[in-house]
């Protein structure tokens, strides 16, 4: 097949871009950023690099649009023709391009949100807390709706699971480019120096190109903590109170800000970073203490600066705004504790009583941060009490706008974050507990592992004493398979405390992960609540209980379809047991970023939950690339929190609960058929003799473990002779890189074929939220897959039977999903998402072709021969690029 002329190439690219119907301003951003990258490549000093990148780009676009074997073969031959060093440069160029496209897409989202001032569009009319409240009130009445709003709880938990393929240095460069892109927009609006803005962006794109895309070594757990802190500093600290304010403004109208808010802080942030030691030997008790210290330093510094800033602006004269008696008493107490500072503040603010209080309070926060016990706050409740005195005094003095303005947002911040910022959670495997207890019961010398496990409990006690009881105390038991697995945690805590020590306050949380464990969950819970220490803690908390459900291992255990159905049934059974037992249940969803690990749009998943399984409370894990995608930009973070909180509120609406209940009952026979057929199909693949080594050969699974993504090891053992040895993240990540995405869809085609009734399945798609969510997630997963490229990965193995099984199921699933959703192609009913996927696909194809040539070379290396480091680096570069292009990893 001949190469296109320059005119033909320009026409091809123009037609391809026009077909995607990209919004004009976003199209202009993509073109500008792409042009800047092109200039950087031409100036890079690597002769012919820009031309080679363009050759491959045009060829993959032609192969994507023509869909002919000849066009695809030509693109593959170009990728194969490069030297390894040139392929390395080309892979870096495409990766940089994806970072810029992702930035342009994010910028477009932010632009639209700002134009709407954060309000949802007409298509998503109930997709905000304020709108959801009005909808709920129409069903249950204003008073009940207000009670539910004020009891609302959204609890994201950040984890350090290794799924963020970007280096922090790259992320920082992209954030600087985001700021420059906003300045460029302003220059277009205001007629400022547009050329200056573009020159600065060119400089930053050049920095991005010159920044090494791969981490030189794995981050330590402390590095991971600091990475999460960047999200807090840049967005969450201010974004969360702004969400509260926006909701209160919408519900109270013109009166908002002039009277007490009706919104109570409903976000709590948890963290496993520095606390999750399941399978990660680098997370020690010392690391857990350091993680808590770092988080506390960040939030205390934020609170100190905010308090000081508000204090400096609160220049209300004592005559116009007289202090209350309580405020004068507070001044006497604060000045007695900090005499020199009080004298200085009184001199600078002689008749500004509210200002003087906040300036001294800021000093107390500084003392708390620096560990000055004489002046420090004991815990955040004392700080909140002081702020309430100031607020009440302002209200009494006739200054409600000062009371409920910035001061209220400060109160919301400390009520949300305390002095600890994130509620640090510990996780450990049940088998580790059993092993340590067996050693302790036997007596004799204690091993290093035993001392480390016991030291974790001492660390939890220290953190509760130092930062308050909310700072730590949740203890998750991985692979909970019996009530004894949970009781063991309390036994270990007593061993750690010794005869005279204090046992920390613990909320022990079971994590049910496998299919069998999910089915046994209600029985195990019924047993453990009778345990004395468990029962005592239940009574102390008002019979509150958290239960965690693992999406990743259950999907790897029985396949994505059966796992989704099993998770729904488990939630329904646990929720029913909790209601019968008078327990306030919070289900903790261990969702990953990718679809094969329970990922996908959170709000639609929430609305598809069983009746009474949400009840105004939703907790889930957020990890890797998902953290930065959802919380990296303030406008997007506020919109995400608003959307999820709205779904939590609406999930318990009578109409939504009845819809889910009726659909589950009506389509129970369909679910049973799908469960049996999908599981049989999944087992025919993963239980086939030799499957695990074949999987490791046809995907870059082994090589992914070489990426310095996170401190946690990629697998539990040294071999991949069985899937049990492999963690869920590389299982999903590897299939994603091979453009197969098998973990997100395999078995669904056979399940739908077994049902066989297309009209019934279409009705189920309309009426059954769980089914609709499953189908929509699979549609997105398949849209990001590519059967032509997948075929080449599968050919790397020597098992034609397994390769044919995968290809046949992919084709069957695609066919059924299109028929169920309507239209003539995947995502036809979601045009915006479809455009986003199509826009990226040919560029991802280019990186996949480069990855294939590297993987093929590595697989052809004779046994015992040294691995070619250049080919290995090329493969790792392409892995990073494909992750950026597909916008998800594991």
Short mmCIF file of C-alpha atoms in Angstrom, two decimals, residues 202-444:
data_model
loop_
_atom_site.label_atom_id
_atom_site.label_comp_id
_atom_site.label_asym_id
_atom_site.label_seq_id
_atom_site.Cartn_x
_atom_site.Cartn_y
_atom_site.Cartn_z
CA UNK A 202 6.22 26.21 24.29
CA UNK A 203 8.84 26.39 27.03
CA UNK A 204 6.76 24.11 29.26
CA UNK A 205 6.01 21.62 26.46
CA UNK A 206 9.77 21.48 25.85
CA UNK A 207 10.24 20.77 29.58
CA UNK A 208 7.64 18.00 29.37
CA UNK A 209 9.46 16.46 26.39
CA UNK A 210 12.83 16.61 28.14
CA UNK A 211 11.52 15.13 31.43
CA UNK A 212 12.28 11.43 31.74
CA UNK A 213 8.89 9.66 31.54
CA UNK A 214 9.92 6.66 33.65
CA UNK A 215 10.69 6.74 37.36
CA UNK A 216 14.29 5.68 38.04
CA UNK A 217 13.19 3.70 41.10
CA UNK A 218 10.05 2.72 42.95
CA UNK A 219 8.62 5.37 45.26
CA UNK A 220 8.81 4.73 48.97
CA UNK A 221 5.61 4.70 51.02
CA UNK A 222 6.57 8.15 52.30
CA UNK A 223 6.89 9.40 48.70
CA UNK A 224 3.38 8.07 48.06
CA UNK A 225 2.06 9.96 51.08
CA UNK A 226 3.56 13.21 49.80
CA UNK A 227 2.04 12.63 46.34
CA UNK A 228 -1.45 12.40 47.88
CA UNK A 229 -0.73 15.50 49.97
CA UNK A 230 -0.28 17.45 46.74
CA UNK A 231 -3.93 16.78 45.91
CA UNK A 232 -4.98 18.06 49.32
CA UNK A 233 -2.86 21.21 49.09
CA UNK A 234 -3.88 22.10 45.54
CA UNK A 235 -7.58 21.18 45.53
CA UNK A 236 -9.31 19.37 48.38
CA UNK A 237 -8.57 21.79 51.20
CA UNK A 238 -10.53 24.57 49.49
CA UNK A 239 -12.75 22.56 47.11
CA UNK A 240 -14.71 20.64 49.77
CA UNK A 241 -15.95 23.71 51.73
CA UNK A 242 -16.82 25.33 48.39
CA UNK A 243 -19.07 22.35 47.64
CA UNK A 244 -20.83 22.84 50.98
CA UNK A 245 -21.19 26.54 50.23
CA UNK A 246 -22.60 25.93 46.78
CA UNK A 247 -25.22 23.52 48.11
CA UNK A 248 -26.19 25.89 50.92
CA UNK A 249 -26.45 28.80 48.48
CA UNK A 250 -28.75 26.78 46.23
CA UNK A 251 -31.02 25.64 49.08
CA UNK A 252 -31.20 28.88 51.08
CA UNK A 253 -31.21 31.32 48.17
CA UNK A 254 -30.63 35.00 49.03
CA UNK A 255 -30.62 34.19 52.76
CA UNK A 256 -27.49 32.03 52.42
CA UNK A 257 -24.48 33.49 54.19
CA UNK A 258 -26.68 35.64 56.38
CA UNK A 259 -27.92 32.88 58.63
CA UNK A 260 -26.73 29.51 59.88
CA UNK A 261 -26.13 27.01 57.09
CA UNK A 262 -28.42 24.02 56.75
CA UNK A 263 -25.65 21.97 55.16
CA UNK A 264 -23.46 19.96 57.48
CA UNK A 265 -20.03 18.76 56.35
CA UNK A 266 -20.64 15.44 54.60
CA UNK A 267 -17.19 14.54 53.24
CA UNK A 268 -14.65 12.52 55.19
CA UNK A 269 -11.34 11.58 53.59
CA UNK A 270 -9.61 8.32 54.45
CA UNK A 271 -6.21 6.99 53.43
CA UNK A 272 -4.48 3.66 53.09
CA UNK A 273 -1.24 5.37 52.04
CA UNK A 274 1.21 4.42 54.75
CA UNK A 275 -1.37 2.17 56.44
CA UNK A 276 -1.98 -0.65 53.96
CA UNK A 277 0.58 -3.33 54.73
CA UNK A 278 -1.24 -6.27 53.08
CA UNK A 279 1.47 -7.66 50.82
CA UNK A 280 3.68 -4.59 51.18
CA UNK A 281 6.65 -5.23 53.48
CA UNK A 282 7.79 -1.62 53.08
CA UNK A 283 4.83 -0.26 55.09
CA UNK A 284 5.95 -0.56 58.69
CA UNK A 285 4.65 0.85 61.95
CA UNK A 286 7.24 3.59 61.65
CA UNK A 287 5.97 4.48 58.17
CA UNK A 288 2.40 4.64 59.51
CA UNK A 289 3.45 7.14 62.16
CA UNK A 290 5.33 9.21 59.56
CA UNK A 291 2.32 9.18 57.21
CA UNK A 292 0.07 10.54 59.93
CA UNK A 293 2.63 13.19 60.89
CA UNK A 294 2.97 14.41 57.29
CA UNK A 295 -0.80 14.60 56.84
CA UNK A 296 -1.24 16.45 60.13
CA UNK A 297 1.46 18.97 59.25
CA UNK A 298 -0.29 19.75 55.97
CA UNK A 299 -3.75 20.30 57.46
CA UNK A 300 -2.51 22.22 60.50
CA UNK A 301 -0.49 24.52 58.27
CA UNK A 302 -3.56 25.07 56.10
CA UNK A 303 -5.78 25.79 59.12
CA UNK A 304 -3.17 28.10 60.64
CA UNK A 305 -2.85 30.16 57.46
CA UNK A 306 -6.61 30.32 56.94
CA UNK A 307 -7.26 31.38 60.52
CA UNK A 308 -4.57 34.04 60.31
CA UNK A 309 -5.91 35.35 57.00
CA UNK A 310 -9.49 35.58 58.29
CA UNK A 311 -8.22 37.20 61.50
CA UNK A 312 -6.35 39.89 59.58
CA UNK A 313 -9.50 40.77 57.61
CA UNK A 314 -11.91 40.71 60.56
CA UNK A 315 -11.30 44.38 61.38
CA UNK A 316 -14.67 44.91 63.07
CA UNK A 317 -14.64 47.70 65.63
CA UNK A 318 -15.76 46.82 69.13
CA UNK A 319 -18.25 49.69 69.07
CA UNK A 320 -20.08 48.58 65.90
CA UNK A 321 -19.62 44.89 66.69
CA UNK A 322 -19.37 44.47 70.47
CA UNK A 323 -17.91 41.22 71.84
CA UNK A 324 -20.04 38.76 73.77
CA UNK A 325 -19.23 37.86 77.35
CA UNK A 326 -18.06 34.45 76.16
CA UNK A 327 -15.64 36.11 73.73
CA UNK A 328 -14.19 38.31 76.48
CA UNK A 329 -13.74 35.23 78.68
CA UNK A 330 -12.00 33.44 75.81
CA UNK A 331 -9.66 36.42 75.36
CA UNK A 332 -8.69 36.28 79.02
CA UNK A 333 -7.92 32.57 78.75
CA UNK A 334 -5.91 32.89 75.53
CA UNK A 335 -3.95 35.94 76.67
CA UNK A 336 -3.06 34.29 79.98
CA UNK A 337 -1.58 31.34 78.08
CA UNK A 338 0.34 33.50 75.58
CA UNK A 339 1.00 36.81 77.34
CA UNK A 340 3.64 38.38 75.07
CA UNK A 341 1.74 37.58 71.88
CA UNK A 342 -1.51 38.81 73.42
CA UNK A 343 0.09 42.13 74.35
CA UNK A 344 1.43 42.55 70.82
CA UNK A 345 -1.93 41.65 69.23
CA UNK A 346 -3.80 44.01 71.58
CA UNK A 347 -1.44 46.83 70.63
CA UNK A 348 -1.95 46.24 66.89
CA UNK A 349 -5.72 45.65 67.20
CA UNK A 350 -6.74 47.83 70.17
CA UNK A 351 -10.50 47.67 69.67
CA UNK A 352 -10.95 44.70 67.31
CA UNK A 353 -11.90 41.90 69.71
CA UNK A 354 -12.85 39.26 67.12
CA UNK A 355 -9.67 39.87 65.14
CA UNK A 356 -7.52 39.55 68.27
CA UNK A 357 -9.03 36.16 69.13
CA UNK A 358 -8.37 34.64 65.71
CA UNK A 359 -4.78 35.91 65.62
CA UNK A 360 -4.08 34.19 68.95
CA UNK A 361 -5.91 31.07 67.82
CA UNK A 362 -3.63 30.94 64.77
CA UNK A 363 -0.67 30.92 67.16
CA UNK A 364 -2.20 27.99 69.03
CA UNK A 365 -2.51 26.11 65.74
CA UNK A 366 1.15 26.79 65.03
CA UNK A 367 2.04 25.47 68.49
CA UNK A 368 -0.04 22.37 67.79
CA UNK A 369 1.82 21.80 64.53
CA UNK A 370 5.22 22.30 66.16
CA UNK A 371 4.42 20.14 69.20
CA UNK A 372 4.52 22.93 71.81
CA UNK A 373 2.49 21.18 74.50
CA UNK A 374 2.10 24.33 76.66
CA UNK A 375 0.15 26.21 74.01
CA UNK A 376 -1.14 23.50 71.66
CA UNK A 377 -4.74 22.40 71.28
CA UNK A 378 -5.42 18.97 72.77
CA UNK A 379 -7.65 18.00 69.85
CA UNK A 380 -9.70 19.71 67.12
CA UNK A 381 -12.86 19.89 69.24
CA UNK A 382 -11.24 22.60 71.39
CA UNK A 383 -10.40 24.59 68.24
CA UNK A 384 -13.97 24.20 66.97
CA UNK A 385 -15.29 25.39 70.34
CA UNK A 386 -13.18 28.56 70.13
CA UNK A 387 -14.39 29.26 66.60
CA UNK A 388 -17.99 28.79 67.74
CA UNK A 389 -17.48 31.41 70.44
CA UNK A 390 -16.30 33.87 67.80
CA UNK A 391 -19.15 32.97 65.47
CA UNK A 392 -21.81 33.29 68.17
CA UNK A 393 -20.38 36.64 69.27
CA UNK A 394 -20.59 37.97 65.73
CA UNK A 395 -24.21 36.84 65.42
CA UNK A 396 -25.12 38.48 68.73
CA UNK A 397 -23.44 41.69 67.59
CA UNK A 398 -25.55 41.80 64.42
CA UNK A 399 -22.79 40.68 62.03
CA UNK A 400 -24.17 37.37 60.68
CA UNK A 401 -22.45 37.74 57.30
CA UNK A 402 -19.06 37.74 58.97
CA UNK A 403 -20.18 34.85 61.18
CA UNK A 404 -21.38 32.68 58.31
CA UNK A 405 -18.94 33.75 55.60
CA UNK A 406 -15.26 32.80 55.55
CA UNK A 407 -15.40 31.85 59.23
CA UNK A 408 -18.05 29.23 58.45
CA UNK A 409 -15.86 27.77 55.69
CA UNK A 410 -13.01 27.48 58.19
CA UNK A 411 -15.36 25.60 60.52
CA UNK A 412 -16.34 23.29 57.69
CA UNK A 413 -12.66 22.64 56.98
CA UNK A 414 -11.79 21.64 60.53
CA UNK A 415 -15.00 19.60 60.89
CA UNK A 416 -14.08 17.74 57.69
CA UNK A 417 -10.34 17.28 58.24
CA UNK A 418 -9.72 17.68 61.98
CA UNK A 419 -6.04 17.89 62.86
CA UNK A 420 -5.32 14.64 61.02
CA UNK A 421 -6.52 15.46 57.46
CA UNK A 422 -7.08 11.85 56.41
CA UNK A 423 -8.40 9.09 58.62
CA UNK A 424 -5.51 6.65 58.31
CA UNK A 425 -6.67 3.06 57.95
CA UNK A 426 -4.62 -0.06 58.59
CA UNK A 427 -5.03 -3.16 56.44
CA UNK A 428 -3.46 -6.57 56.97
CA UNK A 429 -4.09 -10.09 55.70
CA UNK A 430 -5.97 -12.47 58.00
CA UNK A 431 -3.30 -15.14 57.45
CA UNK A 432 -0.63 -12.85 58.92
CA UNK A 433 -2.72 -12.39 62.06
CA UNK A 434 -3.24 -16.13 62.43
CA UNK A 435 0.48 -16.82 62.02
CA UNK A 436 1.49 -14.21 64.61
CA UNK A 437 -1.10 -15.39 67.13
CA UNK A 438 0.07 -18.99 66.75
CA UNK A 439 3.58 -17.83 67.62
CA UNK A 440 2.38 -15.77 70.59
CA UNK A 441 0.27 -18.63 71.94
CA UNK A 442 3.24 -20.97 71.68
CA UNK A 443 5.39 -18.64 73.79
CA UNK A 444 9.11 -18.26 73.37
#
